[in-house]
PDB file of C-alpha atoms in Angstrom:
ATOM      1  CA  UNK A  20     -27.882  15.261 -50.423  1.00 47.00           C
ATOM      2  CA  UNK A  21     -26.637  11.661 -50.346  1.00 49.00           C
ATOM      3  CA  UNK A  22     -24.678  10.562 -47.561  1.00 49.00           C
ATOM      4  CA  UNK A  23     -21.160  10.182 -48.294  1.00 53.00           C
ATOM      5  CA  UNK A  24     -19.566   6.904 -47.139  1.00 64.00           C
ATOM      6  CA  UNK A  25     -15.903   7.014 -45.729  1.00 81.00           C
ATOM      7  CA  UNK A  26     -15.291   3.075 -45.646  1.00 89.00           C
ATOM      8  CA  UNK A  27     -11.751   1.857 -46.053  1.00 92.00           C
ATOM      9  CA  UNK A  28     -10.111  -1.492 -45.620  1.00 92.00           C
ATOM     10  CA  UNK A  29      -8.971  -0.406 -41.827  1.00 93.00           C
ATOM     11  CA  UNK A  30     -12.712   0.137 -41.125  1.00 95.00           C
ATOM     12  CA  UNK A  31     -13.417  -3.422 -42.827  1.00 95.00           C
ATOM     13  CA  UNK A  32     -11.112  -5.019 -41.167  1.00 94.00           C
ATOM     14  CA  UNK A  33     -11.840  -3.477 -37.385  1.00 95.00           C
ATOM     15  CA  UNK A  34     -15.277  -4.613 -37.937  1.00 96.00           C
ATOM     16  CA  UNK A  35     -14.323  -7.985 -39.121  1.00 95.00           C
ATOM     17  CA  UNK A  36     -12.216  -8.484 -35.828  1.00 93.00           C
ATOM     18  CA  UNK A  37     -14.873  -7.314 -33.894  1.00 94.00           C
ATOM     19  CA  UNK A  38     -17.473  -9.402 -35.802  1.00 95.00           C
ATOM     20  CA  UNK A  39     -15.164 -12.286 -34.991  1.00 93.00           C
ATOM     21  CA  UNK A  40     -14.237 -11.741 -31.305  1.00 90.00           C
ATOM     22  CA  UNK A  41     -18.158 -11.302 -30.400  1.00 92.00           C
ATOM     23  CA  UNK A  42     -19.883 -14.084 -32.666  1.00 93.00           C
ATOM     24  CA  UNK A  43     -16.886 -16.319 -33.517  1.00 89.00           C
ATOM     25  CA  UNK A  44     -14.505 -16.930 -36.707  1.00 90.00           C
ATOM     26  CA  UNK A  45     -17.215 -18.734 -37.980  1.00 92.00           C
ATOM     27  CA  UNK A  46     -19.556 -15.541 -38.180  1.00 93.00           C
ATOM     28  CA  UNK A  47     -17.084 -13.947 -39.923  1.00 93.00           C
ATOM     29  CA  UNK A  48     -18.621 -14.279 -43.690  1.00 94.00           C
ATOM     30  CA  UNK A  49     -18.837 -11.872 -46.234  1.00 95.00           C
ATOM     31  CA  UNK A  50     -22.450 -11.361 -45.575  1.00 95.00           C
ATOM     32  CA  UNK A  51     -22.029 -11.169 -41.909  1.00 96.00           C
ATOM     33  CA  UNK A  52     -19.306  -8.484 -42.380  1.00 96.00           C
ATOM     34  CA  UNK A  53     -21.459  -6.510 -45.173  1.00 95.00           C
ATOM     35  CA  UNK A  54     -24.435  -6.479 -42.819  1.00 95.00           C
ATOM     36  CA  UNK A  55     -22.506  -5.140 -39.723  1.00 95.00           C
ATOM     37  CA  UNK A  56     -20.892  -2.428 -41.887  1.00 95.00           C
ATOM     38  CA  UNK A  57     -24.415  -1.471 -43.926  1.00 93.00           C
ATOM     39  CA  UNK A  58     -23.054  -2.101 -47.300  1.00 94.00           C
ATOM     40  CA  UNK A  59     -23.817  -4.896 -50.111  1.00 93.00           C
ATOM     41  CA  UNK A  60     -21.773  -8.003 -49.750  1.00 91.00           C
ATOM     42  CA  UNK A  61     -20.392  -7.011 -53.393  1.00 92.00           C
ATOM     43  CA  UNK A  62     -18.734  -3.727 -51.978  1.00 91.00           C
ATOM     44  CA  UNK A  63     -16.570  -6.102 -50.055  1.00 93.00           C
ATOM     45  CA  UNK A  64     -14.941  -7.003 -52.681  1.00 93.00           C
ATOM     46  CA  UNK A  65     -13.401  -3.216 -53.210  1.00 93.00           C
ATOM     47  CA  UNK A  66     -11.655  -4.322 -49.894  1.00 94.00           C
ATOM     48  CA  UNK A  67     -10.810  -8.248 -49.685  1.00 94.00           C
ATOM     49  CA  UNK A  68     -10.533 -10.633 -52.493  1.00 93.00           C
ATOM     50  CA  UNK A  69     -12.317 -13.351 -50.692  1.00 94.00           C
ATOM     51  CA  UNK A  70     -12.975 -14.804 -46.777  1.00 93.00           C
ATOM     52  CA  UNK A  71      -9.725 -16.214 -46.914  1.00 93.00           C
ATOM     53  CA  UNK A  72      -8.193 -12.938 -47.401  1.00 94.00           C
ATOM     54  CA  UNK A  73     -10.366 -11.329 -45.062  1.00 94.00           C
ATOM     55  CA  UNK A  74      -9.194 -13.819 -42.137  1.00 95.00           C
ATOM     56  CA  UNK A  75      -5.799 -13.818 -43.287  1.00 95.00           C
ATOM     57  CA  UNK A  76      -5.738  -9.602 -43.106  1.00 95.00           C
ATOM     58  CA  UNK A  77      -7.670 -10.193 -39.638  1.00 95.00           C
ATOM     59  CA  UNK A  78      -5.563 -12.519 -38.090  1.00 95.00           C
ATOM     60  CA  UNK A  79      -2.571 -10.594 -39.073  1.00 96.00           C
ATOM     61  CA  UNK A  80      -4.008  -7.436 -37.925  1.00 96.00           C
ATOM     62  CA  UNK A  81      -4.593  -8.791 -34.110  1.00 96.00           C
ATOM     63  CA  UNK A  82      -0.969 -10.494 -34.600  1.00 97.00           C
ATOM     64  CA  UNK A  83       0.218  -7.044 -34.824  1.00 97.00           C
ATOM     65  CA  UNK A  84      -1.629  -5.722 -31.868  1.00 97.00           C
ATOM     66  CA  UNK A  85      -0.393  -8.870 -30.120  1.00 97.00           C
ATOM     67  CA  UNK A  86       3.143  -8.367 -31.352  1.00 98.00           C
ATOM     68  CA  UNK A  87       3.408  -4.477 -29.978  1.00 98.00           C
ATOM     69  CA  UNK A  88       2.014  -5.821 -26.571  1.00 98.00           C
ATOM     70  CA  UNK A  89       4.567  -8.420 -26.279  1.00 97.00           C
ATOM     71  CA  UNK A  90       7.266  -5.811 -27.055  1.00 97.00           C
ATOM     72  CA  UNK A  91       6.284  -3.261 -25.141  1.00 97.00           C
ATOM     73  CA  UNK A  92       5.739  -5.689 -22.182  1.00 97.00           C
ATOM     74  CA  UNK A  93       9.063  -7.735 -22.369  1.00 95.00           C
ATOM     75  CA  UNK A  94      11.214  -4.288 -22.789  1.00 94.00           C
ATOM     76  CA  UNK A  95      13.741  -4.349 -19.903  1.00 92.00           C
ATOM     77  CA  UNK A  96      13.448  -8.111 -19.164  1.00 91.00           C
ATOM     78  CA  UNK A  97      15.819 -11.015 -19.502  1.00 86.00           C
ATOM     79  CA  UNK A  98      15.977 -14.885 -19.009  1.00 85.00           C
ATOM     80  CA  UNK A  99      13.013 -16.579 -17.506  1.00 86.00           C
ATOM     81  CA  UNK A 100      11.317 -13.449 -16.492  1.00 90.00           C
ATOM     82  CA  UNK A 101      11.221 -12.107 -20.023  1.00 91.00           C
ATOM     83  CA  UNK A 102       9.848 -15.780 -20.713  1.00 91.00           C
ATOM     84  CA  UNK A 103       7.107 -15.831 -18.718  1.00 93.00           C
ATOM     85  CA  UNK A 104       5.976 -12.488 -19.378  1.00 95.00           C
ATOM     86  CA  UNK A 105       6.056 -13.241 -23.046  1.00 95.00           C
ATOM     87  CA  UNK A 106       4.035 -16.098 -22.374  1.00 96.00           C
ATOM     88  CA  UNK A 107       1.469 -14.356 -20.034  1.00 97.00           C
ATOM     89  CA  UNK A 108       0.879 -11.513 -22.588  1.00 97.00           C
ATOM     90  CA  UNK A 109       0.130 -14.403 -25.317  1.00 97.00           C
ATOM     91  CA  UNK A 110      -2.351 -15.825 -23.622  1.00 96.00           C
ATOM     92  CA  UNK A 111      -3.960 -12.885 -22.238  1.00 97.00           C
ATOM     93  CA  UNK A 112      -4.321 -11.603 -25.747  1.00 97.00           C
ATOM     94  CA  UNK A 113      -5.502 -14.800 -26.899  1.00 95.00           C
ATOM     95  CA  UNK A 114      -7.846 -15.200 -24.482  1.00 93.00           C
ATOM     96  CA  UNK A 115      -9.225 -11.883 -24.947  1.00 93.00           C
ATOM     97  CA  UNK A 116      -9.232 -12.180 -28.707  1.00 93.00           C
ATOM     98  CA  UNK A 117     -10.419 -15.836 -29.147  1.00 88.00           C
ATOM     99  CA  UNK A 118     -11.230 -15.255 -32.990  1.00 91.00           C
ATOM    100  CA  UNK A 119      -7.152 -15.261 -33.232  1.00 93.00           C
ATOM    101  CA  UNK A 120      -6.799 -18.421 -31.235  1.00 91.00           C
ATOM    102  CA  UNK A 121      -9.370 -19.997 -34.215  1.00 90.00           C
ATOM    103  CA  UNK A 122      -7.351 -18.010 -36.975  1.00 93.00           C
ATOM    104  CA  UNK A 123      -4.234 -19.551 -35.295  1.00 93.00           C
ATOM    105  CA  UNK A 124      -5.545 -23.173 -34.971  1.00 90.00           C
ATOM    106  CA  UNK A 125      -5.942 -23.280 -38.727  1.00 89.00           C
ATOM    107  CA  UNK A 126      -2.633 -21.893 -39.277  1.00 89.00           C
ATOM    108  CA  UNK A 127      -1.764 -24.367 -42.112  1.00 90.00           C
ATOM    109  CA  UNK A 128      -4.343 -22.972 -44.502  1.00 91.00           C
ATOM    110  CA  UNK A 129      -2.498 -19.591 -44.906  1.00 92.00           C
ATOM    111  CA  UNK A 130      -0.113 -19.509 -47.860  1.00 92.00           C
ATOM    112  CA  UNK A 131       3.324 -18.429 -47.599  1.00 94.00           C
ATOM    113  CA  UNK A 132       2.644 -14.861 -49.417  1.00 94.00           C
ATOM    114  CA  UNK A 133      -0.534 -14.025 -47.071  1.00 95.00           C
ATOM    115  CA  UNK A 134      -0.314 -11.281 -44.215  1.00 95.00           C
ATOM    116  CA  UNK A 135      -1.181 -13.841 -41.783  1.00 95.00           C
ATOM    117  CA  UNK A 136       1.646 -16.232 -42.714  1.00 96.00           C
ATOM    118  CA  UNK A 137       4.048 -13.024 -42.481  1.00 97.00           C
ATOM    119  CA  UNK A 138       2.860 -11.916 -39.076  1.00 96.00           C
ATOM    120  CA  UNK A 139       3.246 -15.716 -37.621  1.00 96.00           C
ATOM    121  CA  UNK A 140       7.333 -15.850 -39.308  1.00 96.00           C
ATOM    122  CA  UNK A 141       7.635 -12.359 -37.678  1.00 96.00           C
ATOM    123  CA  UNK A 142       6.142 -13.322 -34.150  1.00 96.00           C
ATOM    124  CA  UNK A 143       8.463 -16.934 -34.317  1.00 95.00           C
ATOM    125  CA  UNK A 144      11.449 -14.337 -34.560  1.00 94.00           C
ATOM    126  CA  UNK A 145      10.341 -12.565 -31.489  1.00 94.00           C
ATOM    127  CA  UNK A 146      10.193 -15.898 -29.735  1.00 93.00           C
ATOM    128  CA  UNK A 147      13.435 -16.811 -30.694  1.00 91.00           C
ATOM    129  CA  UNK A 148      14.793 -13.862 -29.422  1.00 90.00           C
ATOM    130  CA  UNK A 149      12.852 -14.568 -26.001  1.00 89.00           C
ATOM    131  CA  UNK A 150      14.390 -17.520 -25.671  1.00 88.00           C
ATOM    132  CA  UNK A 151      17.629 -17.162 -26.426  1.00 84.00           C
ATOM    133  CA  UNK A 152      19.660 -15.769 -23.113  1.00 77.00           C
ATOM    134  CA  UNK A 153      23.368 -14.969 -23.996  1.00 75.00           C
ATOM    135  CA  UNK A 154      23.731 -17.525 -26.902  1.00 79.00           C
ATOM    136  CA  UNK A 155      22.010 -20.253 -24.829  1.00 82.00           C
ATOM    137  CA  UNK A 156      18.617 -21.504 -25.596  1.00 85.00           C
ATOM    138  CA  UNK A 157      16.199 -21.633 -22.749  1.00 83.00           C
ATOM    139  CA  UNK A 158      13.765 -23.643 -24.966  1.00 87.00           C
ATOM    140  CA  UNK A 159      13.483 -24.309 -28.381  1.00 89.00           C
ATOM    141  CA  UNK A 160      10.596 -21.700 -29.801  1.00 90.00           C
ATOM    142  CA  UNK A 161       8.819 -24.636 -31.485  1.00 91.00           C
ATOM    143  CA  UNK A 162       8.375 -26.159 -28.226  1.00 92.00           C
ATOM    144  CA  UNK A 163       7.281 -22.771 -26.379  1.00 92.00           C
ATOM    145  CA  UNK A 164       4.934 -22.141 -29.388  1.00 92.00           C
ATOM    146  CA  UNK A 165       3.211 -25.667 -29.333  1.00 93.00           C
ATOM    147  CA  UNK A 166       2.864 -25.487 -25.360  1.00 94.00           C
ATOM    148  CA  UNK A 167       1.055 -22.023 -25.145  1.00 94.00           C
ATOM    149  CA  UNK A 168      -1.093 -22.792 -27.781  1.00 94.00           C
ATOM    150  CA  UNK A 169      -1.957 -25.871 -26.662  1.00 93.00           C
ATOM    151  CA  UNK A 170      -2.390 -24.969 -23.663  1.00 94.00           C
ATOM    152  CA  UNK A 171      -4.738 -21.991 -24.650  1.00 93.00           C
ATOM    153  CA  UNK A 172      -6.578 -24.189 -26.911  1.00 91.00           C
ATOM    154  CA  UNK A 173      -7.660 -26.643 -24.360  1.00 90.00           C
ATOM    155  CA  UNK A 174      -8.205 -23.850 -21.567  1.00 89.00           C
ATOM    156  CA  UNK A 175     -10.844 -22.157 -23.989  1.00 86.00           C
ATOM    157  CA  UNK A 176     -12.754 -25.636 -24.605  1.00 83.00           C
ATOM    158  CA  UNK A 177     -15.343 -26.776 -22.435  1.00 84.00           C
ATOM    159  CA  UNK A 178     -13.277 -29.364 -20.675  1.00 86.00           C
ATOM    160  CA  UNK A 179     -11.771 -26.934 -18.436  1.00 84.00           C
ATOM    161  CA  UNK A 180     -14.413 -24.437 -17.925  1.00 82.00           C
ATOM    162  CA  UNK A 181     -15.091 -25.296 -14.307  1.00 87.00           C
ATOM    163  CA  UNK A 182     -11.104 -24.034 -13.750  1.00 89.00           C
ATOM    164  CA  UNK A 183     -10.592 -20.795 -11.925  1.00 92.00           C
ATOM    165  CA  UNK A 184      -8.557 -18.105 -13.228  1.00 92.00           C
ATOM    166  CA  UNK A 185      -6.141 -18.657 -10.495  1.00 95.00           C
ATOM    167  CA  UNK A 186      -5.616 -22.494 -10.975  1.00 94.00           C
ATOM    168  CA  UNK A 187      -5.348 -21.614 -14.874  1.00 93.00           C
ATOM    169  CA  UNK A 188      -2.927 -19.030 -14.238  1.00 95.00           C
ATOM    170  CA  UNK A 189      -0.850 -21.483 -11.691  1.00 95.00           C
ATOM    171  CA  UNK A 190      -1.420 -24.557 -14.258  1.00 94.00           C
ATOM    172  CA  UNK A 191       0.164 -22.504 -16.740  1.00 96.00           C
ATOM    173  CA  UNK A 192       3.098 -21.560 -15.000  1.00 95.00           C
ATOM    174  CA  UNK A 193       3.847 -24.706 -13.815  1.00 95.00           C
ATOM    175  CA  UNK A 194       3.987 -25.916 -17.496  1.00 94.00           C
ATOM    176  CA  UNK A 195       5.989 -23.120 -18.601  1.00 94.00           C
ATOM    177  CA  UNK A 196       8.457 -23.688 -15.872  1.00 92.00           C
ATOM    178  CA  UNK A 197       8.688 -27.329 -16.718  1.00 93.00           C
ATOM    179  CA  UNK A 198       9.527 -26.668 -20.464  1.00 91.00           C
ATOM    180  CA  UNK A 199      12.650 -24.834 -18.990  1.00 87.00           C
ATOM    181  CA  UNK A 200      13.537 -27.109 -16.246  1.00 83.00           C
ATOM    182  CA  UNK A 201      11.583 -30.407 -16.240  1.00 73.00           C
ATOM    183  CA  UNK A 202      13.351 -31.695 -12.825  1.00 61.00           C
ATOM    184  CA  UNK A 203      12.702 -27.774 -11.041  1.00 49.00           C
ATOM    185  CA  UNK A 204       9.134 -27.754  -8.641  1.00 48.00           C
ATOM    186  CA  UNK A 205       7.318 -25.296 -11.115  1.00 45.00           C
ATOM    187  CA  UNK A 206       5.750 -23.376  -8.574  1.00 50.00           C
ATOM    188  CA  UNK A 207       6.863 -19.785  -9.686  1.00 52.00           C
ATOM    189  CA  UNK A 208       9.590 -17.306  -9.484  1.00 51.00           C
TER     190      UNK A 208
END
């Protein structure tokens, strides 16, 4: 009797996410994913059209997870508390899922009809809500997204590997506070 496969797109993407997180985005190739799933590379084309779509769908899946964590984490918060919590959740998620950082670093490669593009747009809408306090913007969403992603890209680079977690977090918060109040000493809330 032959063993029946129970492979579906969700399992393919979950495995792609795991592979990218454990071995890096460069390792997320059709042959590597097929090997991890114990199938032939050609079989992957039943679930994704090509590597670009696989990366987009994997990134979108991670963005959905991050979105849920942000929404759950900022419920009941407003103003600078929501802003700081939002930024902390994003940082923690991206540090835990380096593959998403790499995918976001190359966001310009995604077409406007890709799953990843739509998830990025959804997150930007949430950022706009977080930075808007009673009709007043704490900061531009563009500035916040750029600063957070830029900080994380640098934080994960070898340049700052000797920085301990406490110092990295303090520096991150200092940057965040200076974005909304450049004069204020960014020592915390």
